Amino acid sequence: MGAVARQVVVRTLGVDERGFGDVVRLVDDYRVHYRAQSDVGRTERWLRGTARRAQMRCYLATASADVAVGVALVFPSPVTVRLEEKWVLADLYVARGNRGQGVGRALVTRVLDDARAAGVPRISLQTESDNDVARALYRSLGFIAPDGVVALSLAL
């Protein structure tokens, strides 16, 4: 990780709060980063609907002059065997030009702090095997690949 060039502030916000438009824009940029076509209106509708259905937590990172530079989306998920809830860090995105400056670390650290404060015993995430920068960040914060777990997926 590079040195933090400026102060990064991370806050949670709901879909009706000031700044939610920045979340929409960053999530749309995130989609484009992964080769989806930009569609800000559809992205906003999806985020609002998902927030209503799934208790999504939006984290927005801003830097100097209140410029939005990163976003994280977190969802609760039941852990039936333990009768607990874990959080899933589903998406983390730092805007181009702001990477390597501690924004991703600030976002994940805030998520971890909030989870601990809420008594959540575990956070899980997944990332692509070739995303070395993200994997290094997650490992530096203590994330590990659990033994005996195999991720499977079925496209429908």
Coordinates of C-alpha atoms in Angstrom, one line a residue, residues 7-156:
Q7 CA -7.4 12.4 4.9
V8 CA -10.0 9.7 4.0
V9 CA -13.3 9.8 5.8
V10 CA -15.6 6.7 5.7
R11 CA -19.2 6.9 6.6
T12 CA -22.3 4.7 6.2
L13 CA -25.3 6.1 4.5
G14 CA -28.8 5.1 3.5
V15 CA -30.4 5.3 0.1
D16 CA -32.2 8.6 1.0
E17 CA -29.2 10.4 2.5
R18 CA -27.1 13.1 1.0
G19 CA -24.2 11.5 -0.9
F20 CA -26.1 8.4 -2.1
G21 CA -25.7 9.7 -5.6
D22 CA -21.9 9.2 -5.1
V23 CA -22.5 5.6 -4.1
V24 CA -24.5 5.1 -7.3
R25 CA -21.8 6.6 -9.5
L26 CA -19.0 4.6 -7.9
V27 CA -20.9 1.3 -8.1
D28 CA -21.6 2.1 -11.7
D29 CA -17.9 2.7 -12.3
Y30 CA -17.2 -0.6 -10.5
R31 CA -19.5 -2.4 -12.9
V32 CA -17.8 -0.8 -15.9
H33 CA -14.4 -1.8 -14.4
Y34 CA -15.6 -5.4 -14.7
R35 CA -16.8 -4.9 -18.3
A36 CA -20.5 -4.2 -17.7
Q37 CA -22.1 -1.5 -19.6
S38 CA -22.6 1.8 -17.7
D39 CA -26.3 2.3 -16.7
V40 CA -26.5 4.8 -13.8
G41 CA -30.3 4.6 -13.6
R42 CA -30.4 0.8 -13.5
T43 CA -27.6 0.8 -10.9
E44 CA -29.5 3.2 -8.7
R45 CA -32.7 1.2 -9.0
W46 CA -30.8 -2.0 -8.2
L47 CA -29.1 -0.4 -5.2
R48 CA -32.4 1.0 -3.8
G49 CA -34.2 -2.3 -4.2
T50 CA -31.4 -4.4 -2.8
A51 CA -31.1 -2.1 0.2
R52 CA -34.8 -2.5 0.9
R53 CA -34.7 -6.3 0.6
A54 CA -31.3 -7.3 2.0
Q55 CA -30.3 -4.8 4.7
M56 CA -27.4 -3.6 2.6
R57 CA -24.9 -1.4 4.3
C58 CA -23.3 1.3 2.1
Y59 CA -19.9 2.7 3.0
L60 CA -18.7 5.8 1.2
A61 CA -15.1 7.0 1.4
T62 CA -14.5 10.7 0.7
A63 CA -11.3 12.7 0.6
S64 CA -10.4 16.3 0.6
A65 CA -13.2 18.7 -0.5
D66 CA -15.8 15.9 0.2
V67 CA -14.8 14.1 -3.1
A68 CA -16.1 10.5 -3.2
V69 CA -13.2 8.1 -3.8
G70 CA -14.4 4.7 -2.8
V71 CA -17.4 2.5 -1.9
A72 CA -18.1 -0.8 -0.1
L73 CA -21.3 -2.8 0.0
V74 CA -21.9 -5.2 2.9
F75 CA -24.7 -7.6 3.5
P76 CA -25.7 -9.7 6.5
S77 CA -25.9 -13.5 6.0
P78 CA -27.2 -16.1 8.4
V79 CA -24.9 -18.8 9.8
T80 CA -27.5 -21.4 10.7
V81 CA -25.3 -24.0 12.4
R82 CA -24.0 -21.3 14.8
L83 CA -27.2 -19.4 15.0
E84 CA -25.3 -16.3 14.2
E85 CA -25.0 -13.7 11.5
K86 CA -21.9 -12.9 9.5
W87 CA -21.3 -10.0 7.2
V88 CA -20.4 -10.4 3.6
L89 CA -18.2 -7.7 2.1
A90 CA -19.7 -8.1 -1.3
D91 CA -18.1 -5.2 -3.2
L92 CA -15.2 -2.9 -2.6
Y93 CA -14.2 -0.3 -5.2
V94 CA -11.7 2.6 -5.2
A95 CA -12.0 5.1 -8.0
R96 CA -9.2 5.2 -10.5
G97 CA -6.6 7.8 -9.5
N98 CA -7.2 7.2 -5.8
R99 CA -5.8 3.7 -5.6
G100 CA -2.7 3.0 -3.5
Q101 CA -3.5 5.8 -1.1
G102 CA -5.2 3.9 1.7
V103 CA -8.8 4.3 0.6
G104 CA -9.5 0.5 0.3
R105 CA -7.8 0.0 3.7
A106 CA -9.9 2.8 5.3
L107 CA -13.1 1.3 3.9
V108 CA -12.4 -2.3 5.0
T109 CA -11.1 -1.1 8.4
R110 CA -14.4 0.8 9.0
V111 CA -16.4 -2.3 8.0
L112 CA -14.4 -4.4 10.5
D113 CA -14.8 -1.8 13.3
D114 CA -18.6 -1.7 12.7
A115 CA -18.9 -5.4 12.7
R116 CA -17.0 -5.8 15.9
A117 CA -19.1 -3.1 17.5
A118 CA -22.3 -4.9 16.4
G119 CA -21.0 -8.2 17.8
V120 CA -20.7 -9.8 14.3
P121 CA -18.3 -12.7 14.7
R122 CA -17.1 -13.1 11.1
I123 CA -16.8 -11.2 7.8
S124 CA -16.4 -13.1 4.6
L125 CA -15.5 -12.0 1.1
Q126 CA -14.3 -13.3 -2.2
T127 CA -12.2 -11.8 -4.9
E128 CA -10.7 -12.9 -8.2
S129 CA -7.6 -15.1 -8.0
D130 CA -5.6 -12.6 -10.1
N131 CA -6.5 -9.5 -8.1
D132 CA -3.2 -9.5 -6.3
V133 CA -3.6 -5.9 -4.8
A134 CA -6.9 -6.7 -3.2
R135 CA -5.7 -10.1 -1.9
A136 CA -2.6 -8.5 -0.4
L137 CA -4.9 -5.9 1.3
Y138 CA -7.2 -8.5 2.7
R139 CA -4.4 -10.7 3.9
S140 CA -2.7 -7.7 5.6
L141 CA -5.9 -7.1 7.6
G142 CA -6.1 -10.8 8.7
F143 CA -8.4 -12.4 6.2
I144 CA -7.5 -16.0 5.4
A145 CA -8.9 -18.7 3.1
P146 CA -10.7 -21.1 5.3
D147 CA -9.6 -24.7 5.3
G148 CA -12.1 -27.2 3.8
V149 CA -14.2 -24.6 2.0
V150 CA -14.8 -24.9 -1.7
A151 CA -16.7 -22.1 -3.5
L152 CA -19.2 -23.3 -6.1
S153 CA -21.4 -21.4 -8.5
L154 CA -24.0 -22.2 -11.1
A155 CA -25.0 -19.7 -13.8
L156 CA -28.7 -19.9 -14.6

